Short mmCIF file of C-alpha atoms in Angstrom, two decimals:
data_model
loop_
_atom_site.label_atom_id
_atom_site.label_comp_id
_atom_site.label_asym_id
_atom_site.label_seq_id
_atom_site.Cartn_x
_atom_site.Cartn_y
_atom_site.Cartn_z
CA MET A 1 -9.94 19.68 -2.96
CA GLU A 2 -11.73 22.61 -1.35
CA VAL A 3 -14.55 21.78 0.72
CA SER A 4 -17.33 24.18 0.28
CA ALA A 5 -20.95 24.89 0.18
CA ASN A 6 -23.04 22.09 -0.84
CA THR A 7 -19.93 19.76 -1.36
CA PRO A 8 -21.63 16.25 -1.30
CA ALA A 9 -19.75 13.98 1.38
CA VAL A 10 -20.50 10.56 3.02
CA VAL A 11 -19.18 9.48 6.29
CA THR A 12 -19.84 5.69 7.56
CA GLY A 13 -19.80 5.05 11.08
CA GLY A 14 -21.00 8.92 11.39
CA ALA A 15 -23.08 8.66 14.12
CA SER A 16 -20.61 8.82 17.03
CA GLY A 17 -17.11 9.37 17.78
CA LEU A 18 -14.44 9.90 14.95
CA GLY A 19 -17.12 9.76 12.59
CA ALA A 20 -19.57 12.36 14.03
CA ALA A 21 -16.68 14.68 14.69
CA THR A 22 -15.96 14.34 10.85
CA ALA A 23 -19.30 15.01 9.84
CA ARG A 24 -19.31 18.24 11.98
CA ALA A 25 -16.35 19.65 10.63
CA LEU A 26 -17.54 18.96 6.77
CA ALA A 27 -20.88 20.60 7.80
CA ALA A 28 -19.06 23.50 9.28
CA LYS A 29 -17.35 23.94 5.95
CA GLY A 30 -20.74 23.89 4.26
CA ALA A 31 -20.67 20.20 3.13
CA LYS A 32 -23.70 18.35 2.70
CA VAL A 33 -23.05 15.04 5.07
CA ALA A 34 -24.98 11.84 4.65
CA ILE A 35 -24.35 9.80 7.75
CA PHE A 36 -24.14 5.78 7.01
CA ASP A 37 -24.66 4.01 10.44
CA MET A 38 -26.52 1.35 12.22
CA ASN A 39 -27.77 3.40 15.04
CA GLU A 40 -30.88 5.21 14.02
CA GLU A 41 -31.19 7.20 17.04
CA THR A 42 -27.73 8.76 17.28
CA GLY A 43 -27.56 8.84 13.47
CA ASN A 44 -30.77 10.91 13.04
CA ALA A 45 -29.58 13.26 15.91
CA VAL A 46 -26.41 14.35 14.49
CA ALA A 47 -27.64 14.39 10.91
CA ASN A 48 -30.78 16.74 12.07
CA GLU A 49 -27.54 18.78 14.00
CA ILE A 50 -25.63 19.28 10.84
CA GLY A 51 -28.29 19.62 8.09
CA GLY A 52 -27.58 16.22 6.70
CA VAL A 53 -29.14 13.13 6.12
CA PHE A 54 -28.99 9.82 7.89
CA CYS A 55 -29.09 6.04 6.29
CA LYS A 56 -29.22 3.01 8.04
CA VAL A 57 -26.34 1.03 6.57
CA ASN A 58 -24.72 -2.07 7.34
CA VAL A 59 -21.39 -2.26 5.71
CA THR A 60 -21.30 -5.91 5.02
CA SER A 61 -24.16 -5.44 2.81
CA ASP A 62 -24.07 -4.69 -0.63
CA GLU A 63 -27.66 -3.96 -0.98
CA ASP A 64 -27.72 -1.76 2.35
CA VAL A 65 -24.82 0.23 0.80
CA ASP A 66 -26.42 0.67 -2.61
CA ALA A 67 -29.43 1.97 -0.75
CA GLY A 68 -27.72 4.29 1.44
CA PHE A 69 -25.49 5.74 -1.48
CA ALA A 70 -29.08 6.15 -3.36
CA LYS A 71 -30.71 7.93 -0.79
CA ALA A 72 -27.37 10.20 -0.10
CA ARG A 73 -27.22 11.19 -4.06
CA GLU A 74 -30.72 11.65 -3.92
CA ALA A 75 -30.82 14.26 -1.44
CA HIS A 76 -27.22 15.75 -2.13
CA GLY A 77 -26.10 14.51 -5.06
CA GLN A 78 -23.10 12.35 -6.18
CA GLU A 79 -20.68 12.59 -2.97
CA ARG A 80 -17.24 14.04 -3.92
CA ILE A 81 -16.05 12.96 -0.35
CA LEU A 82 -16.15 9.55 1.50
CA VAL A 83 -14.73 9.01 5.03
CA ASN A 84 -14.73 5.81 6.40
CA CYS A 85 -15.19 5.34 10.08
CA ALA A 86 -17.51 2.14 10.52
CA GLY A 87 -15.53 -0.42 12.29
CA ILE A 88 -15.78 -2.72 15.28
CA GLY A 89 -13.60 -4.94 17.52
CA ASN A 90 -12.98 -8.05 19.55
CA ALA A 91 -10.25 -9.14 22.12
CA ILE A 92 -10.19 -13.13 21.65
CA LYS A 93 -6.84 -14.87 21.51
CA THR A 94 -5.76 -17.14 18.80
CA ALA A 95 -5.89 -20.20 21.29
CA SER A 96 -6.19 -20.06 24.91
CA ARG A 97 -6.21 -22.22 27.81
CA ASP A 98 -9.09 -21.78 30.69
CA LYS A 99 -7.03 -20.96 33.83
CA GLN A 100 -9.24 -22.91 36.05
CA THR A 101 -10.45 -26.02 34.12
CA GLY A 102 -7.29 -26.10 31.76
CA GLU A 103 -9.74 -26.39 28.56
CA ILE A 104 -8.00 -25.32 25.56
CA LYS A 105 -9.89 -23.33 22.86
CA HIS A 106 -9.32 -21.83 19.78
CA PHE A 107 -10.55 -18.15 18.20
CA PRO A 108 -13.88 -18.88 16.64
CA ILE A 109 -13.59 -18.36 13.25
CA SER A 110 -16.93 -16.66 12.80
CA ALA A 111 -15.87 -14.15 15.13
CA PHE A 112 -12.66 -13.46 13.36
CA ASP A 113 -14.39 -13.31 9.79
CA PHE A 114 -16.90 -10.74 10.86
CA VAL A 115 -14.43 -8.49 12.14
CA ILE A 116 -12.91 -8.86 8.83
CA GLN A 117 -16.29 -8.42 6.92
CA VAL A 118 -16.98 -5.00 8.69
CA ASN A 119 -13.62 -3.49 9.13
CA LEU A 120 -11.61 -4.29 5.84
CA ILE A 121 -14.39 -5.90 3.29
CA GLY A 122 -16.96 -3.08 4.40
CA THR A 123 -14.27 -0.32 3.84
CA PHE A 124 -13.47 -1.59 0.42
CA ARG A 125 -17.22 -1.99 -0.29
CA CYS A 126 -17.78 1.91 0.21
CA ILE A 127 -14.58 2.67 -1.45
CA ALA A 128 -15.22 0.75 -4.49
CA LYS A 129 -18.90 1.85 -4.83
CA SER A 130 -18.03 5.69 -4.31
CA ALA A 131 -15.18 5.76 -6.44
CA ALA A 132 -17.23 4.51 -9.40
CA GLY A 133 -19.36 7.15 -8.63
CA MET A 134 -16.92 10.08 -8.40
CA MET A 135 -15.70 8.97 -11.91
CA SER A 136 -18.86 10.07 -13.26
CA LEU A 137 -18.36 13.43 -12.19
CA ASP A 138 -16.53 16.46 -14.13
CA PRO A 139 -13.35 17.61 -12.68
CA LEU A 140 -13.02 20.24 -10.23
CA THR A 141 -9.76 21.56 -11.29
CA ASP A 142 -7.05 21.69 -14.33
CA GLU A 143 -5.34 18.91 -12.32
CA GLY A 144 -8.62 16.89 -13.02
CA ASP A 145 -9.46 16.36 -9.01
CA ARG A 146 -12.78 14.64 -8.79
CA GLY A 147 -12.86 13.17 -5.14
CA ALA A 148 -11.23 12.41 -2.05
CA ILE A 149 -11.52 9.18 0.30
CA VAL A 150 -10.41 8.78 3.79
CA ASN A 151 -10.14 5.63 5.40
CA THR A 152 -9.59 4.66 9.36
CA ALA A 153 -7.35 1.83 10.32
CA SER A 154 -5.59 1.82 13.67
CA VAL A 155 -2.24 1.72 15.35
CA ALA A 156 -3.07 -1.94 16.01
CA ALA A 157 -2.15 -2.26 12.36
CA GLU A 158 1.33 -2.05 13.25
CA ASP A 159 1.56 -3.09 16.96
CA GLY A 160 -1.63 -5.27 17.85
CA GLN A 161 -1.92 -6.30 21.19
CA MET A 162 -2.49 -9.74 22.67
CA GLY A 163 -6.29 -10.80 21.70
CA GLN A 164 -6.21 -8.39 18.59
CA ALA A 165 -5.62 -10.78 15.82
CA ALA A 166 -8.84 -10.09 13.94
CA TYR A 167 -8.79 -6.28 14.72
CA SER A 168 -5.12 -6.14 13.66
CA ALA A 169 -5.50 -8.12 10.61
CA SER A 170 -8.49 -6.11 9.33
CA LYS A 171 -6.79 -2.74 10.03
CA GLY A 172 -3.24 -4.08 8.24
CA GLY A 173 -5.49 -4.83 5.41
CA VAL A 174 -7.11 -1.23 5.15
CA VAL A 175 -3.36 -0.01 5.49
CA GLY A 176 -2.22 -2.56 2.77
CA MET A 177 -4.73 -1.49 0.16
CA THR A 178 -4.49 2.16 0.72
CA LEU A 179 -1.49 2.78 -1.72
CA PRO A 180 -3.08 0.29 -4.57
CA ILE A 181 -6.24 1.97 -4.45
CA ALA A 182 -4.76 5.32 -4.83
CA ARG A 183 -2.98 3.82 -7.80
CA ASP A 184 -5.85 2.45 -9.52
CA LEU A 185 -7.87 5.70 -9.35
CA MET A 186 -4.90 8.08 -10.02
CA ARG A 187 -6.04 8.77 -13.67
CA GLU A 188 -9.42 9.66 -12.28
CA GLY A 189 -8.28 12.50 -10.03
CA ILE A 190 -9.51 10.34 -6.91
CA ARG A 191 -7.15 10.38 -3.89
CA VAL A 192 -7.21 8.07 -1.13
CA ASN A 193 -5.43 8.21 2.26
CA THR A 194 -5.83 6.50 5.77
CA ILE A 195 -5.53 7.69 9.34
CA LEU A 196 -4.45 5.32 12.13
CA PRO A 197 -5.81 6.56 15.33
CA GLY A 198 -4.28 5.64 18.65
CA ILE A 199 -6.21 5.94 21.82
CA PHE A 200 -9.44 8.07 21.47
CA ASN A 201 -12.12 9.51 23.90
CA THR A 202 -14.70 7.79 22.06
CA PRO A 203 -18.03 6.64 23.31
CA LEU A 204 -16.81 3.11 23.36
CA MET A 205 -13.83 4.41 25.72
CA ASN A 206 -16.25 6.71 27.80
CA ALA A 207 -17.78 3.23 29.31
CA ALA A 208 -14.33 2.02 30.57
CA PRO A 209 -13.95 3.28 34.29
CA PRO A 210 -12.07 6.56 35.16
CA GLN A 211 -8.85 4.53 36.37
CA VAL A 212 -8.57 2.87 33.06
CA LYS A 213 -8.92 5.80 31.19
CA GLU A 214 -6.16 7.59 33.22
CA ALA A 215 -3.84 4.45 32.94
CA LEU A 216 -4.38 4.56 29.08
CA ALA A 217 -3.57 8.49 28.94
CA GLN A 218 -0.82 7.96 30.95
CA SER A 219 0.85 5.43 28.38
CA VAL A 220 0.76 8.16 26.02
CA PRO A 221 4.16 9.61 25.37
CA PHE A 222 3.01 13.06 24.78
CA PRO A 223 0.49 14.60 25.20
CA LYS A 224 -0.55 12.30 28.24
CA ARG A 225 -4.18 12.17 27.31
CA LEU A 226 -6.71 10.30 25.11
CA GLY A 227 -7.18 11.74 21.61
CA TYR A 228 -10.02 14.01 20.83
CA PRO A 229 -12.54 12.86 18.16
CA GLU A 230 -11.95 16.68 16.50
CA GLU A 231 -7.99 15.98 16.45
CA TYR A 232 -9.10 13.03 13.81
CA ALA A 233 -11.53 15.06 12.19
CA ASN A 234 -8.73 18.03 11.53
CA LEU A 235 -6.45 15.32 9.85
CA ALA A 236 -9.24 13.92 7.74
CA MET A 237 -9.90 17.69 6.49
CA THR A 238 -6.12 17.90 6.03
CA MET A 239 -6.05 14.62 3.86
CA ILE A 240 -9.44 16.03 1.83
CA GLU A 241 -8.22 19.82 1.19
CA THR A 242 -4.56 18.86 0.48
CA GLY A 243 -4.31 18.18 -3.29
CA TYR A 244 -0.78 16.57 -2.73
CA PHE A 245 -1.87 14.24 0.03
CA ASN A 246 -2.31 10.77 -1.52
CA GLY A 247 -1.54 7.10 -0.86
CA GLU A 248 -0.54 7.75 2.75
CA ASP A 249 -1.05 5.79 5.93
CA VAL A 250 -0.58 8.67 8.61
CA ARG A 251 -0.24 7.53 12.61
CA LEU A 252 -2.39 10.02 14.95
CA ASP A 253 -1.27 8.70 18.32
CA GLY A 254 0.87 11.12 20.65
CA ALA A 255 3.85 8.64 19.79
CA ILE A 256 2.19 5.75 21.57
CA ARG A 257 3.87 2.23 20.46
CA MET A 258 1.55 -0.63 22.15
CA ALA A 259 2.75 -2.85 24.43
CA PRO A 260 2.05 -6.54 24.28
CA ARG A 261 -0.89 -6.36 26.65
#
């Protein structure tokens, strides 16, 4: 599907990092982009920069997501593109022993549930509601193309580290549902793909000490650096614009395979 002037698009988590880079890449092609995010300050800043619209959306809330799509569609029309970048993580062992006191604790179930609610169920919530809207559109081509969806998983879906049980489960779920959703939507001309990023230079990573970032960069086989958000955006654009790209889960990671810790 060609991204051209005034193509309506929605990017969740679009206020920073991978989402912001993708919003900018879409806008550079002329797309009208709505940014779903919780951060009003940075979300509005990116939206103003690219001539888009900001929608304060918590992807765990049906009401927020419905309101976000309503605002985006009022501004730009029914979206033909959805890119899901909203997500969170934590680092907690399934069960652990305090080295000082010997106290044994388990992963708080509420914390596990929250990661699943945001990363997995939040992603699916946006997919389902967006796909239903896309189905109302006329096809763009003789092959029946109506829209394209790109999701964000993580290399942790396949080689999660210690403390990443919740994060890996949530991202593994995103990978696992990609093909079934693509099959669900195949007769409607809506394609679905997922990117599994490795270690990227995002605002969260920028908070790490320089020596930590350098060590992480050196752990990447080649190139020995952190990924650029623009590289994620480039792959997302390829998935959107290449009509035969469907039902795929693609690692973008410099050939890294994560160690246990």
